[in-house]
Short mmCIF file of C-alpha atoms in Angstrom, two decimals:
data_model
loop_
_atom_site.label_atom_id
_atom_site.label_comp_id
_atom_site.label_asym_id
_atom_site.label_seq_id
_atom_site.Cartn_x
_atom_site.Cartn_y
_atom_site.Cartn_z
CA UNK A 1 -5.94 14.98 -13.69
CA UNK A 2 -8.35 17.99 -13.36
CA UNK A 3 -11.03 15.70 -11.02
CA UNK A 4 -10.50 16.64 -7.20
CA UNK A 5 -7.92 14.54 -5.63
CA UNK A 6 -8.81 12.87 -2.47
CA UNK A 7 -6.67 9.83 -1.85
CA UNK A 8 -2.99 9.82 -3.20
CA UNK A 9 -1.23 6.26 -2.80
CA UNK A 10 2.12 5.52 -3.46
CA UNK A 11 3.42 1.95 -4.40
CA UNK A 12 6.35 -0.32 -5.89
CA UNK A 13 8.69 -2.75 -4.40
CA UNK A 14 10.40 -2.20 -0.80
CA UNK A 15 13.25 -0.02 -1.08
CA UNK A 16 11.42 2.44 -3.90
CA UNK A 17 11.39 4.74 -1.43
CA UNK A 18 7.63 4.71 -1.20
CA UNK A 19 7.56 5.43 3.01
CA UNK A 20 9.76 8.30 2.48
CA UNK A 21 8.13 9.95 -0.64
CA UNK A 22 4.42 9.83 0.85
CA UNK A 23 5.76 11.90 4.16
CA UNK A 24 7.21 14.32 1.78
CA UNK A 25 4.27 14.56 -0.47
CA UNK A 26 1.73 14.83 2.73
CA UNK A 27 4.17 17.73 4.39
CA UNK A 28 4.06 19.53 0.95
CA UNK A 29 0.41 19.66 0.84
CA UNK A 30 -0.20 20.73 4.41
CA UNK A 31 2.71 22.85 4.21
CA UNK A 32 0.52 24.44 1.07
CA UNK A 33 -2.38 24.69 2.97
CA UNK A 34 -4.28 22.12 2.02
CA UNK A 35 -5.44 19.04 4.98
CA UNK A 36 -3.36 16.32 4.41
CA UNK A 37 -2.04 13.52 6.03
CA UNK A 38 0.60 10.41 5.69
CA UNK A 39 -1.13 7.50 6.26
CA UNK A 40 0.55 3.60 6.37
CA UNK A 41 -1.36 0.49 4.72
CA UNK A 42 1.35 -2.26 6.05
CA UNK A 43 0.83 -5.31 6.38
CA UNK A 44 2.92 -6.29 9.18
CA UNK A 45 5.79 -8.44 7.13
CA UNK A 46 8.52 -5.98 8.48
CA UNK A 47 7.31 -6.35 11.88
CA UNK A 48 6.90 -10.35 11.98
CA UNK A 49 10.39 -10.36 10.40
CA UNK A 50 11.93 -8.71 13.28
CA UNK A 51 10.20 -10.84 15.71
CA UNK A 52 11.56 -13.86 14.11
CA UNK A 53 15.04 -12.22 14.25
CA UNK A 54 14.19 -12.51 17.56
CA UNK A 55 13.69 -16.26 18.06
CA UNK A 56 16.32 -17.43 15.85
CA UNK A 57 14.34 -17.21 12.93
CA UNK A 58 15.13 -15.71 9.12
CA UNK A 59 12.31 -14.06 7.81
CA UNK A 60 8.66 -13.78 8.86
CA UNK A 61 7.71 -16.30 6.78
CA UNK A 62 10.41 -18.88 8.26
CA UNK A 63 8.19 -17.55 11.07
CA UNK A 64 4.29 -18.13 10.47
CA UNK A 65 4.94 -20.62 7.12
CA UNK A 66 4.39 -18.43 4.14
CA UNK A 67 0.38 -19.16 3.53
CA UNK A 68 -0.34 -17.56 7.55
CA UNK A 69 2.02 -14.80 6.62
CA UNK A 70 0.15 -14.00 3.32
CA UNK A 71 -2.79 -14.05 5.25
CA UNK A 72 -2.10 -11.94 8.16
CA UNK A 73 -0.67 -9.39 5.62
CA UNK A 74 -3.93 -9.52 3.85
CA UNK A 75 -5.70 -9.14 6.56
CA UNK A 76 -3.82 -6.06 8.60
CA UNK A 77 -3.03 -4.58 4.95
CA UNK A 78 -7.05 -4.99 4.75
CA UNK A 79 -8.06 -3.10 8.14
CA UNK A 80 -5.20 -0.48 7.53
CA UNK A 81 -6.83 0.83 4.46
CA UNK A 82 -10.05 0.77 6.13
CA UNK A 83 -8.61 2.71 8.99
CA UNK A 84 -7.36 5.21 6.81
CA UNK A 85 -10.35 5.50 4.70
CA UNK A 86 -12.54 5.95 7.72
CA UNK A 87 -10.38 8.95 9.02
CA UNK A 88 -10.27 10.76 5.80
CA UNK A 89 -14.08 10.63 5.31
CA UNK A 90 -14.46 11.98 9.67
CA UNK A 91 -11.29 14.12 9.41
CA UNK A 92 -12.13 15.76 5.50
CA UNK A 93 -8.36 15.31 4.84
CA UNK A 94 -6.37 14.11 1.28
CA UNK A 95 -4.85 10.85 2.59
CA UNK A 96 -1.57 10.22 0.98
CA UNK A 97 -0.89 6.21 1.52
CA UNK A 98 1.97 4.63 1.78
CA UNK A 99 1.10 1.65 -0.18
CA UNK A 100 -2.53 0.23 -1.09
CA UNK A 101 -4.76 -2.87 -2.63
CA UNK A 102 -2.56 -3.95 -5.49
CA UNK A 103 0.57 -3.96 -3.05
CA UNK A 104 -1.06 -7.22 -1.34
CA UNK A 105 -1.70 -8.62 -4.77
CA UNK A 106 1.68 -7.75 -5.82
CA UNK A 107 2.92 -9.45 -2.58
CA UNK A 108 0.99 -12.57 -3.46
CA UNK A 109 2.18 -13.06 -6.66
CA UNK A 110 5.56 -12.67 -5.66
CA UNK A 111 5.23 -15.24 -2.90
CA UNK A 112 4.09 -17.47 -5.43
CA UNK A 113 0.47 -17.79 -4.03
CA UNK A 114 -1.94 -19.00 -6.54
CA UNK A 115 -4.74 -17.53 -8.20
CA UNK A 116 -6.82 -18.74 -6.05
CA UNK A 117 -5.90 -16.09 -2.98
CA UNK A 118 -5.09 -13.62 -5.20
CA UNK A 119 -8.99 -13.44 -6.32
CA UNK A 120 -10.20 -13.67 -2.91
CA UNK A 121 -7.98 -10.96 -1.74
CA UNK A 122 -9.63 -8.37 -4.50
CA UNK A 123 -13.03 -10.07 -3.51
CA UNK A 124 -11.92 -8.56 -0.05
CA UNK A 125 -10.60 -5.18 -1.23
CA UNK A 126 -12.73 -4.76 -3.79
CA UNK A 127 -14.94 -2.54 -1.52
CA UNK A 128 -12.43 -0.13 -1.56
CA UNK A 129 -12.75 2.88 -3.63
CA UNK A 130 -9.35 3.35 -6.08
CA UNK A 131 -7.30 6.04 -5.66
CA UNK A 132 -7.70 9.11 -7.23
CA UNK A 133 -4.30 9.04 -8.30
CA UNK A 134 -1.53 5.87 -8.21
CA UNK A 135 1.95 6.81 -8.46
CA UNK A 136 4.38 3.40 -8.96
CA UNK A 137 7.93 4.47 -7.83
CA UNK A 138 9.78 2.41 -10.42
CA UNK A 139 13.30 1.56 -9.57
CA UNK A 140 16.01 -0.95 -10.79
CA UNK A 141 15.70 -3.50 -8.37
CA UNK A 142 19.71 -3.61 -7.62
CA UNK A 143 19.10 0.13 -6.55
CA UNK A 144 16.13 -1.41 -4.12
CA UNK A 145 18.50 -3.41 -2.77
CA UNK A 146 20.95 -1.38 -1.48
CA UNK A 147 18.77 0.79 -0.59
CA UNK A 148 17.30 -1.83 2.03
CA UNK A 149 21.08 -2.68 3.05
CA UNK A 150 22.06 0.76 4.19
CA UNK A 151 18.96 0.95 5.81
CA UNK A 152 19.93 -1.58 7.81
CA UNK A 153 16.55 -2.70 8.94
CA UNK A 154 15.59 -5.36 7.10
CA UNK A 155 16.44 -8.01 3.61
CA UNK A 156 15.33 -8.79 0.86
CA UNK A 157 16.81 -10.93 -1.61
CA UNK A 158 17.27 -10.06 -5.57
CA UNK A 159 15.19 -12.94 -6.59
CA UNK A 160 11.94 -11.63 -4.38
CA UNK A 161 12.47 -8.11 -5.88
CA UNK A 162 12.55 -8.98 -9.14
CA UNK A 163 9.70 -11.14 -8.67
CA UNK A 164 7.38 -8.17 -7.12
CA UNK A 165 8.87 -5.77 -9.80
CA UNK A 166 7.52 -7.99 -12.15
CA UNK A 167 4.21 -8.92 -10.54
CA UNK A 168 3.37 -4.89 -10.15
CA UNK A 169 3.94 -4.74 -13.83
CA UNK A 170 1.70 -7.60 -14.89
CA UNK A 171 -1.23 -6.28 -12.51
CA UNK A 172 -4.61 -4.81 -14.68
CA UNK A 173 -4.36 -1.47 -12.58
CA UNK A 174 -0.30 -0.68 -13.51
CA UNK A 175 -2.03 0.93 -16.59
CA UNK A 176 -3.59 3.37 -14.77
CA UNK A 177 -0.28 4.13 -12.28
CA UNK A 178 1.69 7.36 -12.95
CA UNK A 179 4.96 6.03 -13.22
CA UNK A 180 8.10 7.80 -11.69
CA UNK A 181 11.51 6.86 -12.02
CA UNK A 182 12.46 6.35 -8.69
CA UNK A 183 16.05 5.51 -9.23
CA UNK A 184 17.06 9.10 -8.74
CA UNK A 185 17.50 11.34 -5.26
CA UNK A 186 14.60 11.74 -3.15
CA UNK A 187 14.42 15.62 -4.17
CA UNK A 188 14.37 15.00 -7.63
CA UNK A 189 12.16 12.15 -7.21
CA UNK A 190 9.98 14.32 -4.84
CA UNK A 191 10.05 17.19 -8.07
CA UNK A 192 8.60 14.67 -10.25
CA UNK A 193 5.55 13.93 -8.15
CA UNK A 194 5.11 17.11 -7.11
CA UNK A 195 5.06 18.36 -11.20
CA UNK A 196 2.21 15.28 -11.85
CA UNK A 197 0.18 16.86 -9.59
CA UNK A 198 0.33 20.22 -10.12
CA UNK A 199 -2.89 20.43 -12.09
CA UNK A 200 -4.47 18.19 -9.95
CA UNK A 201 -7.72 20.03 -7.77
CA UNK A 202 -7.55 18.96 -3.91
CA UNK A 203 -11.03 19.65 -2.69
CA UNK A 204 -11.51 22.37 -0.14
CA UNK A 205 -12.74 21.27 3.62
CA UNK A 206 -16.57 20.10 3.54
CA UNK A 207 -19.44 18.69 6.09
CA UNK A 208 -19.42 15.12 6.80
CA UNK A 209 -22.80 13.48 5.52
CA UNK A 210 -24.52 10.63 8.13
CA UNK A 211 -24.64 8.93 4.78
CA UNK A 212 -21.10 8.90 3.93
CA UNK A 213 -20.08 7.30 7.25
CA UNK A 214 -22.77 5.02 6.81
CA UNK A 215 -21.70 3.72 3.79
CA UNK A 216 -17.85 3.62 4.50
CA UNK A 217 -18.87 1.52 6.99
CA UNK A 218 -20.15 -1.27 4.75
CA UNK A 219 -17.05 -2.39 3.06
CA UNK A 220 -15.43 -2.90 6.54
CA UNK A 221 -18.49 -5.52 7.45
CA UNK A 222 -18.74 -7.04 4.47
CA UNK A 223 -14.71 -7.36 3.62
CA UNK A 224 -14.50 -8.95 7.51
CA UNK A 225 -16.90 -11.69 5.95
CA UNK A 226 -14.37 -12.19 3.28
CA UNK A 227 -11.66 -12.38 4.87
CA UNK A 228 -12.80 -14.86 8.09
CA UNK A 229 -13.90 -16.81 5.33
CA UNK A 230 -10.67 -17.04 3.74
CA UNK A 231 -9.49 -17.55 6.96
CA UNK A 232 -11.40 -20.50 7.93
CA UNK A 233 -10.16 -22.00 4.26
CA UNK A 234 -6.47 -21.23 5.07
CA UNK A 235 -6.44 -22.78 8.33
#
């Protein structure tokens, strides 16, 4: 990995410990002197899911019915890369994301959506330039689990994280993920990504081109169109 590193994104199934490595990551850089910054790409399922706690309901998609919870996650998954895009071409910073694209495909696979949203989701987030580097915290999805129990913030059943294990595995990009075991201690864990990145070149601070905003202002237009189209289909 000798090309300049500009976005980082970490992904894998909920309770990888994807949230907690990318903070870590983003502190070690800065910490190293070099600009960067933990960014989030959610898509909103944890927060839905404690606002149907709320109202007496189980999850989020006992909630919105699981085809408007796919899409809302699409969608706020969709404007939280393009948030975090945006800032890292106006703030000349390495973004280190907390989840990206093939997390919403991986999503919709395991929620059983067919093909058919799956390909207009990458018709969406196709737009979106891929990662300089992907790491995929691979863990044992028992380990996941209780993980997400002493955390104490959410559930997840073993079925559904089997299922997304799975789908992140059959995805075209996983062969291009650097793959960490993630079913050690954060530190070691934390060592690991730290060591497949040690020859990688983060680019020093440079000027902001017209152009470059310009342009990382047309996926957000035309991934909008997508999307409003998908949502007029959905609803």
């Amino acid at each position: 990995m000798s090309s300049p590193v500009r976005t980082i994104a970490l992904v894998g199934i909920d309770g990888s410990g994807k949230t907690t490595q990318a903070r870590l990551l983003a502190e070690s850089l800065a910490a190293a002197g070099r600009p960067a910054r933990y960014r989030q790409n959610a898509g909103g399922r944890a927060w839905f899911g404690r606002l149907a706690v709320r109202f007496g309901r189980r999850d989020a998609e006992d909630l919105l019915g699981r085809r408007l919870m796919l899409l809302t996650e699409s969608l706020l998954r969709w404007l939280a890369i393009a948030r975090t895009l945006l800032r890292r071409a106006v703030r000349r910073e390495v973004a280190v994301m907390d989840r990206f694209a093939v997390c919403q495909y991986a999503s919709l696979r395991a929620h059983g959506a067919g093909p058919a949203a799956e390909r207009r989701a990458r018709l969406a987030y196709r737009f979106f330039p891929r990662p300089d580097v992907t790491f995929f915290l691979a863990v044992d999805p028992a380990v996941a689990q209780q993980r997400i129990v002493r955390r104490g913030t959410d559930h997840e059943s073993m079925e559904y994280l089997t299922a997304a294990d799975r789908a992140y595995r059959s995805m075209p990009e996983f062969s291009n993920f650097v793959v960490i075991d993630a079913n050690r201690s954060p530190e070691e864990i934390r060592s690991a990504i730290g060591a497949a990145l040690t020859q990688a070149a983060v680019p020093a601070q440079r000027r902001v081109r017209v152009r470059t905003l310009v342009l990382a202002g047309v996926p957000v237009v035309a991934g909008a169109a997508v999307l409003g189209w998908q949502l007029a289909e959905s609803l």
